[in-house]
């Protein structure tokens, strides 16, 4: 188990320290992969996007969500009513991509899928990681799971940060996100309580496997 550090991401100094830590990974002389984990609504994508913007071309974001199974496949498997659970992703495909990204001497771009929230579908080949990119940042719920096809993922990440956020704030964010993408508010509340929070409890069980615990601000920045 890695030794955990703790950092307060709610302060200006804390946010600067996160940037410095990511920059140090990018300057290590060989491509590194940084994972950002945490329950739904914790601010993973917001932090990852900020780091990529701050590092100015030295990092690329490859989210885990690109490995969502397509809606038609979820229907076929009978899992559409719990989309977002661990078995609604291509975990083995995600691990295979991480292995490609860890090539110590990359020559060609690596293409990765993205998840289109407006379509609620993955889009193949939407993200390119050039051979000269020194840091790949990947974020998602299940980077620290120890079970099944997710088990290899932790070992393919050079460092993992886990984001902590007050659960009430997190749930509010999730409901608002679902409403923003077209779900009626009562349905959004029910989905969060039934599906997202069940997933959140599972994600929290892997918290102790992270290298760094980051306390998140109440407002996304």
PDB file of C-alpha atoms in Angstrom:
ATOM      1  CA  UNK A   1       0.000   0.000   0.000  1.00  0.00           C
ATOM      2  CA  UNK A   2       1.399   3.434  -0.916  1.00  0.00           C
ATOM      3  CA  UNK A   3       2.167   5.959   1.792  1.00  0.00           C
ATOM      4  CA  UNK A   4      -0.576   8.573   1.674  1.00  0.00           C
ATOM      5  CA  UNK A   5      -0.046  12.306   1.778  1.00  0.00           C
ATOM      6  CA  UNK A   6      -2.798  14.828   2.463  1.00  0.00           C
ATOM      7  CA  UNK A   7      -3.244  18.202   0.788  1.00  0.00           C
ATOM      8  CA  UNK A   8      -5.842  20.953   1.177  1.00  0.00           C
ATOM      9  CA  UNK A   9      -6.975  21.802  -2.334  1.00  0.00           C
ATOM     10  CA  UNK A  10      -9.298  24.520  -1.045  1.00  0.00           C
ATOM     11  CA  UNK A  11      -6.447  27.040  -0.659  1.00  0.00           C
ATOM     12  CA  UNK A  12      -4.404  28.932  -3.237  1.00  0.00           C
ATOM     13  CA  UNK A  13      -1.249  27.340  -1.856  1.00  0.00           C
ATOM     14  CA  UNK A  14      -2.785  23.889  -2.024  1.00  0.00           C
ATOM     15  CA  UNK A  15      -3.820  24.316  -5.647  1.00  0.00           C
ATOM     16  CA  UNK A  16      -0.322  25.558  -6.507  1.00  0.00           C
ATOM     17  CA  UNK A  17       1.169  22.517  -4.766  1.00  0.00           C
ATOM     18  CA  UNK A  18      -0.986  20.212  -6.896  1.00  0.00           C
ATOM     19  CA  UNK A  19       0.233  21.933 -10.049  1.00  0.00           C
ATOM     20  CA  UNK A  20       3.844  21.651  -8.883  1.00  0.00           C
ATOM     21  CA  UNK A  21       3.397  17.961  -8.129  1.00  0.00           C
ATOM     22  CA  UNK A  22       1.932  17.308 -11.592  1.00  0.00           C
ATOM     23  CA  UNK A  23       4.690  19.364 -13.221  1.00  0.00           C
ATOM     24  CA  UNK A  24       7.337  17.287 -11.433  1.00  0.00           C
ATOM     25  CA  UNK A  25       5.813  14.150 -12.951  1.00  0.00           C
ATOM     26  CA  UNK A  26       5.887  15.752 -16.407  1.00  0.00           C
ATOM     27  CA  UNK A  27       9.567  16.588 -15.985  1.00  0.00           C
ATOM     28  CA  UNK A  28      10.630  13.099 -14.936  1.00  0.00           C
ATOM     29  CA  UNK A  29      12.317  12.276 -18.247  1.00  0.00           C
ATOM     30  CA  UNK A  30       9.902   9.500 -19.235  1.00  0.00           C
ATOM     31  CA  UNK A  31       6.172   9.586 -19.842  1.00  0.00           C
ATOM     32  CA  UNK A  32       4.192   9.284 -16.615  1.00  0.00           C
ATOM     33  CA  UNK A  33       0.518   8.565 -16.014  1.00  0.00           C
ATOM     34  CA  UNK A  34      -1.255  10.431 -13.206  1.00  0.00           C
ATOM     35  CA  UNK A  35      -4.609   9.124 -12.014  1.00  0.00           C
ATOM     36  CA  UNK A  36      -7.252  11.265 -10.324  1.00  0.00           C
ATOM     37  CA  UNK A  37      -9.870   9.166  -8.532  1.00  0.00           C
ATOM     38  CA  UNK A  38     -12.878   9.912  -6.376  1.00  0.00           C
ATOM     39  CA  UNK A  39     -16.618   9.391  -6.167  1.00  0.00           C
ATOM     40  CA  UNK A  40     -19.059  10.870  -8.698  1.00  0.00           C
ATOM     41  CA  UNK A  41     -19.307  14.657  -8.381  1.00  0.00           C
ATOM     42  CA  UNK A  42     -16.031  15.111  -6.467  1.00  0.00           C
ATOM     43  CA  UNK A  43     -14.534  17.413  -9.120  1.00  0.00           C
ATOM     44  CA  UNK A  44     -12.172  15.005 -10.893  1.00  0.00           C
ATOM     45  CA  UNK A  45     -12.640  16.348 -14.405  1.00  0.00           C
ATOM     46  CA  UNK A  46     -12.486  19.974 -13.227  1.00  0.00           C
ATOM     47  CA  UNK A  47      -9.137  19.433 -11.510  1.00  0.00           C
ATOM     48  CA  UNK A  48      -7.752  17.372 -14.391  1.00  0.00           C
ATOM     49  CA  UNK A  49      -8.740  19.993 -16.974  1.00  0.00           C
ATOM     50  CA  UNK A  50      -7.187  22.761 -14.875  1.00  0.00           C
ATOM     51  CA  UNK A  51      -3.910  20.867 -14.592  1.00  0.00           C
ATOM     52  CA  UNK A  52      -3.785  20.237 -18.341  1.00  0.00           C
ATOM     53  CA  UNK A  53      -4.422  23.922 -19.051  1.00  0.00           C
ATOM     54  CA  UNK A  54      -1.789  25.028 -16.540  1.00  0.00           C
ATOM     55  CA  UNK A  55       0.873  22.645 -17.845  1.00  0.00           C
ATOM     56  CA  UNK A  56       0.444  24.184 -21.313  1.00  0.00           C
ATOM     57  CA  UNK A  57       0.959  21.342 -23.756  1.00  0.00           C
ATOM     58  CA  UNK A  58       2.940  19.054 -21.460  1.00  0.00           C
ATOM     59  CA  UNK A  59      -0.093  17.010 -20.405  1.00  0.00           C
ATOM     60  CA  UNK A  60      -3.102  15.391 -22.079  1.00  0.00           C
ATOM     61  CA  UNK A  61      -6.331  14.301 -20.385  1.00  0.00           C
ATOM     62  CA  UNK A  62      -7.650  10.803 -21.128  1.00  0.00           C
ATOM     63  CA  UNK A  63     -10.752  10.173 -18.971  1.00  0.00           C
ATOM     64  CA  UNK A  64     -11.833   6.702 -17.919  1.00  0.00           C
ATOM     65  CA  UNK A  65     -15.396   7.584 -18.979  1.00  0.00           C
ATOM     66  CA  UNK A  66     -14.483   7.025 -22.633  1.00  0.00           C
ATOM     67  CA  UNK A  67     -14.706   3.326 -21.825  1.00  0.00           C
ATOM     68  CA  UNK A  68     -18.433   3.390 -21.021  1.00  0.00           C
ATOM     69  CA  UNK A  69     -20.175   0.598 -22.878  1.00  0.00           C
ATOM     70  CA  UNK A  70     -22.529   1.860 -25.590  1.00  0.00           C
ATOM     71  CA  UNK A  71     -26.213   2.192 -24.713  1.00  0.00           C
ATOM     72  CA  UNK A  72     -27.163  -0.635 -27.089  1.00  0.00           C
ATOM     73  CA  UNK A  73     -24.713  -2.982 -25.370  1.00  0.00           C
ATOM     74  CA  UNK A  74     -25.976  -1.990 -21.917  1.00  0.00           C
ATOM     75  CA  UNK A  75     -29.511  -2.762 -23.088  1.00  0.00           C
ATOM     76  CA  UNK A  76     -28.387  -6.143 -24.407  1.00  0.00           C
ATOM     77  CA  UNK A  77     -26.699  -6.957 -21.102  1.00  0.00           C
ATOM     78  CA  UNK A  78     -29.626  -5.695 -19.013  1.00  0.00           C
ATOM     79  CA  UNK A  79     -27.466  -3.075 -17.263  1.00  0.00           C
ATOM     80  CA  UNK A  80     -28.877   0.196 -18.630  1.00  0.00           C
ATOM     81  CA  UNK A  81     -30.667   0.970 -15.355  1.00  0.00           C
ATOM     82  CA  UNK A  82     -27.340   1.184 -13.499  1.00  0.00           C
ATOM     83  CA  UNK A  83     -25.136   2.868 -16.063  1.00  0.00           C
ATOM     84  CA  UNK A  84     -21.947   4.015 -14.331  1.00  0.00           C
ATOM     85  CA  UNK A  85     -21.458   0.856 -12.242  1.00  0.00           C
ATOM     86  CA  UNK A  86     -18.090  -0.925 -12.618  1.00  0.00           C
ATOM     87  CA  UNK A  87     -19.445  -3.584 -14.987  1.00  0.00           C
ATOM     88  CA  UNK A  88     -20.864  -0.980 -17.385  1.00  0.00           C
ATOM     89  CA  UNK A  89     -17.353  -0.071 -18.575  1.00  0.00           C
ATOM     90  CA  UNK A  90     -14.774  -1.855 -20.714  1.00  0.00           C
ATOM     91  CA  UNK A  91     -12.277  -2.079 -17.858  1.00  0.00           C
ATOM     92  CA  UNK A  92      -9.947  -4.446 -19.716  1.00  0.00           C
ATOM     93  CA  UNK A  93      -9.883  -2.041 -22.661  1.00  0.00           C
ATOM     94  CA  UNK A  94      -9.013   0.830 -20.330  1.00  0.00           C
ATOM     95  CA  UNK A  95      -6.153  -1.160 -18.800  1.00  0.00           C
ATOM     96  CA  UNK A  96      -4.896  -2.036 -22.288  1.00  0.00           C
ATOM     97  CA  UNK A  97      -4.856   1.654 -23.225  1.00  0.00           C
ATOM     98  CA  UNK A  98      -2.887   2.509 -20.078  1.00  0.00           C
ATOM     99  CA  UNK A  99      -0.300  -0.110 -21.041  1.00  0.00           C
ATOM    100  CA  UNK A 100       0.066   1.479 -24.481  1.00  0.00           C
ATOM    101  CA  UNK A 101       0.418   4.913 -22.912  1.00  0.00           C
ATOM    102  CA  UNK A 102       3.243   3.623 -20.724  1.00  0.00           C
ATOM    103  CA  UNK A 103       5.392   2.685 -23.720  1.00  0.00           C
ATOM    104  CA  UNK A 104       8.856   3.986 -22.688  1.00  0.00           C
ATOM    105  CA  UNK A 105       9.754   4.917 -26.272  1.00  0.00           C
ATOM    106  CA  UNK A 106       6.556   6.054 -28.040  1.00  0.00           C
ATOM    107  CA  UNK A 107       6.776   6.722 -31.769  1.00  0.00           C
ATOM    108  CA  UNK A 108       3.167   7.057 -32.910  1.00  0.00           C
ATOM    109  CA  UNK A 109       0.151   8.864 -31.432  1.00  0.00           C
ATOM    110  CA  UNK A 110      -2.146   6.823 -29.208  1.00  0.00           C
ATOM    111  CA  UNK A 111      -5.855   7.433 -29.805  1.00  0.00           C
ATOM    112  CA  UNK A 112      -8.348   7.107 -26.966  1.00  0.00           C
ATOM    113  CA  UNK A 113     -12.142   7.305 -26.706  1.00  0.00           C
ATOM    114  CA  UNK A 114     -14.028  10.151 -25.057  1.00  0.00           C
ATOM    115  CA  UNK A 115     -17.496  10.239 -23.497  1.00  0.00           C
ATOM    116  CA  UNK A 116     -20.016  12.684 -24.962  1.00  0.00           C
ATOM    117  CA  UNK A 117     -22.381  13.688 -22.154  1.00  0.00           C
ATOM    118  CA  UNK A 118     -24.844  15.274 -24.567  1.00  0.00           C
ATOM    119  CA  UNK A 119     -25.159  11.978 -26.466  1.00  0.00           C
ATOM    120  CA  UNK A 120     -24.566   9.802 -23.374  1.00  0.00           C
ATOM    121  CA  UNK A 121     -22.299   7.672 -25.570  1.00  0.00           C
ATOM    122  CA  UNK A 122     -18.572   6.966 -25.954  1.00  0.00           C
ATOM    123  CA  UNK A 123     -16.864   8.325 -29.069  1.00  0.00           C
ATOM    124  CA  UNK A 124     -13.983   6.228 -30.411  1.00  0.00           C
ATOM    125  CA  UNK A 125     -10.658   7.811 -31.338  1.00  0.00           C
ATOM    126  CA  UNK A 126     -11.662  11.252 -30.067  1.00  0.00           C
ATOM    127  CA  UNK A 127      -8.471  11.968 -28.089  1.00  0.00           C
ATOM    128  CA  UNK A 128      -4.896  11.891 -29.366  1.00  0.00           C
ATOM    129  CA  UNK A 129      -1.798  11.502 -27.198  1.00  0.00           C
ATOM    130  CA  UNK A 130       1.261  12.473 -29.211  1.00  0.00           C
ATOM    131  CA  UNK A 131       4.560  10.642 -28.703  1.00  0.00           C
ATOM    132  CA  UNK A 132       6.160  13.768 -27.240  1.00  0.00           C
ATOM    133  CA  UNK A 133       3.579  14.251 -24.440  1.00  0.00           C
ATOM    134  CA  UNK A 134       5.362  13.641 -21.104  1.00  0.00           C
ATOM    135  CA  UNK A 135       2.303  13.387 -18.821  1.00  0.00           C
ATOM    136  CA  UNK A 136      -1.041  11.685 -19.300  1.00  0.00           C
ATOM    137  CA  UNK A 137      -3.720  12.557 -16.759  1.00  0.00           C
ATOM    138  CA  UNK A 138      -6.568  10.100 -16.444  1.00  0.00           C
ATOM    139  CA  UNK A 139      -9.541  10.521 -14.139  1.00  0.00           C
ATOM    140  CA  UNK A 140     -12.412   8.298 -13.142  1.00  0.00           C
ATOM    141  CA  UNK A 141     -14.312   6.543 -10.413  1.00  0.00           C
ATOM    142  CA  UNK A 142     -12.703   3.119 -10.429  1.00  0.00           C
ATOM    143  CA  UNK A 143      -8.949   3.650 -10.682  1.00  0.00           C
ATOM    144  CA  UNK A 144      -8.421   2.134  -7.224  1.00  0.00           C
ATOM    145  CA  UNK A 145     -10.749  -0.875  -7.378  1.00  0.00           C
ATOM    146  CA  UNK A 146      -9.071  -4.176  -6.548  1.00  0.00           C
ATOM    147  CA  UNK A 147     -11.676  -6.455  -8.130  1.00  0.00           C
ATOM    148  CA  UNK A 148     -11.985  -8.193 -11.496  1.00  0.00           C
ATOM    149  CA  UNK A 149     -10.775  -6.441 -14.645  1.00  0.00           C
ATOM    150  CA  UNK A 150     -10.156  -3.216 -12.695  1.00  0.00           C
ATOM    151  CA  UNK A 151      -7.434  -4.821 -10.561  1.00  0.00           C
ATOM    152  CA  UNK A 152      -4.490  -4.054 -12.915  1.00  0.00           C
ATOM    153  CA  UNK A 153      -5.323  -0.352 -13.248  1.00  0.00           C
ATOM    154  CA  UNK A 154      -3.688   0.867 -10.019  1.00  0.00           C
ATOM    155  CA  UNK A 155      -0.374  -0.699 -10.984  1.00  0.00           C
ATOM    156  CA  UNK A 156      -0.415   1.086 -14.353  1.00  0.00           C
ATOM    157  CA  UNK A 157      -0.559   4.533 -12.748  1.00  0.00           C
ATOM    158  CA  UNK A 158       2.587   6.258 -11.505  1.00  0.00           C
ATOM    159  CA  UNK A 159       0.623   8.246  -8.935  1.00  0.00           C
ATOM    160  CA  UNK A 160      -3.034   8.439  -7.881  1.00  0.00           C
ATOM    161  CA  UNK A 161      -4.762  11.339  -6.159  1.00  0.00           C
ATOM    162  CA  UNK A 162      -8.089  10.776  -4.403  1.00  0.00           C
ATOM    163  CA  UNK A 163     -10.491  13.708  -4.123  1.00  0.00           C
ATOM    164  CA  UNK A 164     -12.483  14.194  -0.913  1.00  0.00           C
ATOM    165  CA  UNK A 165     -15.586  16.382  -0.884  1.00  0.00           C
ATOM    166  CA  UNK A 166     -18.466  16.861   1.554  1.00  0.00           C
ATOM    167  CA  UNK A 167     -21.134  14.297   0.513  1.00  0.00           C
ATOM    168  CA  UNK A 168     -24.017  16.794   0.593  1.00  0.00           C
ATOM    169  CA  UNK A 169     -22.191  19.122  -1.796  1.00  0.00           C
ATOM    170  CA  UNK A 170     -21.295  16.194  -4.025  1.00  0.00           C
ATOM    171  CA  UNK A 171     -24.889  14.962  -4.234  1.00  0.00           C
ATOM    172  CA  UNK A 172     -26.149  18.466  -5.023  1.00  0.00           C
ATOM    173  CA  UNK A 173     -23.611  18.741  -7.845  1.00  0.00           C
ATOM    174  CA  UNK A 174     -24.667  15.397  -9.271  1.00  0.00           C
ATOM    175  CA  UNK A 175     -28.355  16.284  -9.297  1.00  0.00           C
ATOM    176  CA  UNK A 176     -27.617  19.608 -10.999  1.00  0.00           C
ATOM    177  CA  UNK A 177     -25.416  17.867 -13.572  1.00  0.00           C
ATOM    178  CA  UNK A 178     -28.166  15.411 -14.506  1.00  0.00           C
ATOM    179  CA  UNK A 179     -30.699  18.244 -14.763  1.00  0.00           C
ATOM    180  CA  UNK A 180     -28.308  20.242 -16.946  1.00  0.00           C
ATOM    181  CA  UNK A 181     -28.135  17.329 -19.371  1.00  0.00           C
ATOM    182  CA  UNK A 182     -31.888  17.004 -19.659  1.00  0.00           C
ATOM    183  CA  UNK A 183     -33.137  14.760 -16.859  1.00  0.00           C
ATOM    184  CA  UNK A 184     -36.220  15.931 -14.908  1.00  0.00           C
ATOM    185  CA  UNK A 185     -35.226  16.939 -11.375  1.00  0.00           C
ATOM    186  CA  UNK A 186     -37.243  14.208  -9.552  1.00  0.00           C
ATOM    187  CA  UNK A 187     -35.692  11.568 -11.805  1.00  0.00           C
ATOM    188  CA  UNK A 188     -32.227  13.074 -11.283  1.00  0.00           C
ATOM    189  CA  UNK A 189     -32.621  12.887  -7.504  1.00  0.00           C
ATOM    190  CA  UNK A 190     -33.781   9.272  -7.693  1.00  0.00           C
ATOM    191  CA  UNK A 191     -30.915   8.287 -10.003  1.00  0.00           C
ATOM    192  CA  UNK A 192     -28.313   9.881  -7.741  1.00  0.00           C
ATOM    193  CA  UNK A 193     -29.713   8.204  -4.619  1.00  0.00           C
ATOM    194  CA  UNK A 194     -30.066   4.782  -6.241  1.00  0.00           C
ATOM    195  CA  UNK A 195     -27.164   4.576  -8.690  1.00  0.00           C
ATOM    196  CA  UNK A 196     -24.536   7.282  -8.206  1.00  0.00           C
ATOM    197  CA  UNK A 197     -24.360   6.930  -4.437  1.00  0.00           C
ATOM    198  CA  UNK A 198     -24.092   3.147  -4.612  1.00  0.00           C
ATOM    199  CA  UNK A 199     -21.117   3.666  -6.908  1.00  0.00           C
ATOM    200  CA  UNK A 200     -19.710   6.334  -4.571  1.00  0.00           C
ATOM    201  CA  UNK A 201     -19.646   3.892  -1.644  1.00  0.00           C
ATOM    202  CA  UNK A 202     -17.686   1.429  -3.755  1.00  0.00           C
ATOM    203  CA  UNK A 203     -15.229   4.114  -4.883  1.00  0.00           C
ATOM    204  CA  UNK A 204     -14.632   5.220  -1.289  1.00  0.00           C
ATOM    205  CA  UNK A 205     -13.607   1.677  -0.372  1.00  0.00           C
ATOM    206  CA  UNK A 206     -10.427   2.142  -2.444  1.00  0.00           C
ATOM    207  CA  UNK A 207      -9.430   5.487  -0.914  1.00  0.00           C
ATOM    208  CA  UNK A 208      -6.546   4.043   1.120  1.00  0.00           C
ATOM    209  CA  UNK A 209      -4.747   2.888  -2.041  1.00  0.00           C
ATOM    210  CA  UNK A 210      -4.118   6.477  -3.195  1.00  0.00           C
ATOM    211  CA  UNK A 211      -0.808   8.325  -2.927  1.00  0.00           C
ATOM    212  CA  UNK A 212      -2.441  11.655  -2.112  1.00  0.00           C
ATOM    213  CA  UNK A 213      -5.770  12.653  -0.552  1.00  0.00           C
ATOM    214  CA  UNK A 214      -6.954  16.056  -1.757  1.00  0.00           C
ATOM    215  CA  UNK A 215      -9.579  17.995   0.151  1.00  0.00           C
ATOM    216  CA  UNK A 216     -11.807  19.609  -2.468  1.00  0.00           C
ATOM    217  CA  UNK A 217     -13.379  23.100  -2.352  1.00  0.00           C
ATOM    218  CA  UNK A 218     -17.147  23.458  -2.049  1.00  0.00           C
ATOM    219  CA  UNK A 219     -17.200  25.473  -5.281  1.00  0.00           C
ATOM    220  CA  UNK A 220     -15.568  24.098  -8.433  1.00  0.00           C
ATOM    221  CA  UNK A 221     -12.690  26.277  -9.675  1.00  0.00           C
TER     222      UNK A 221
END
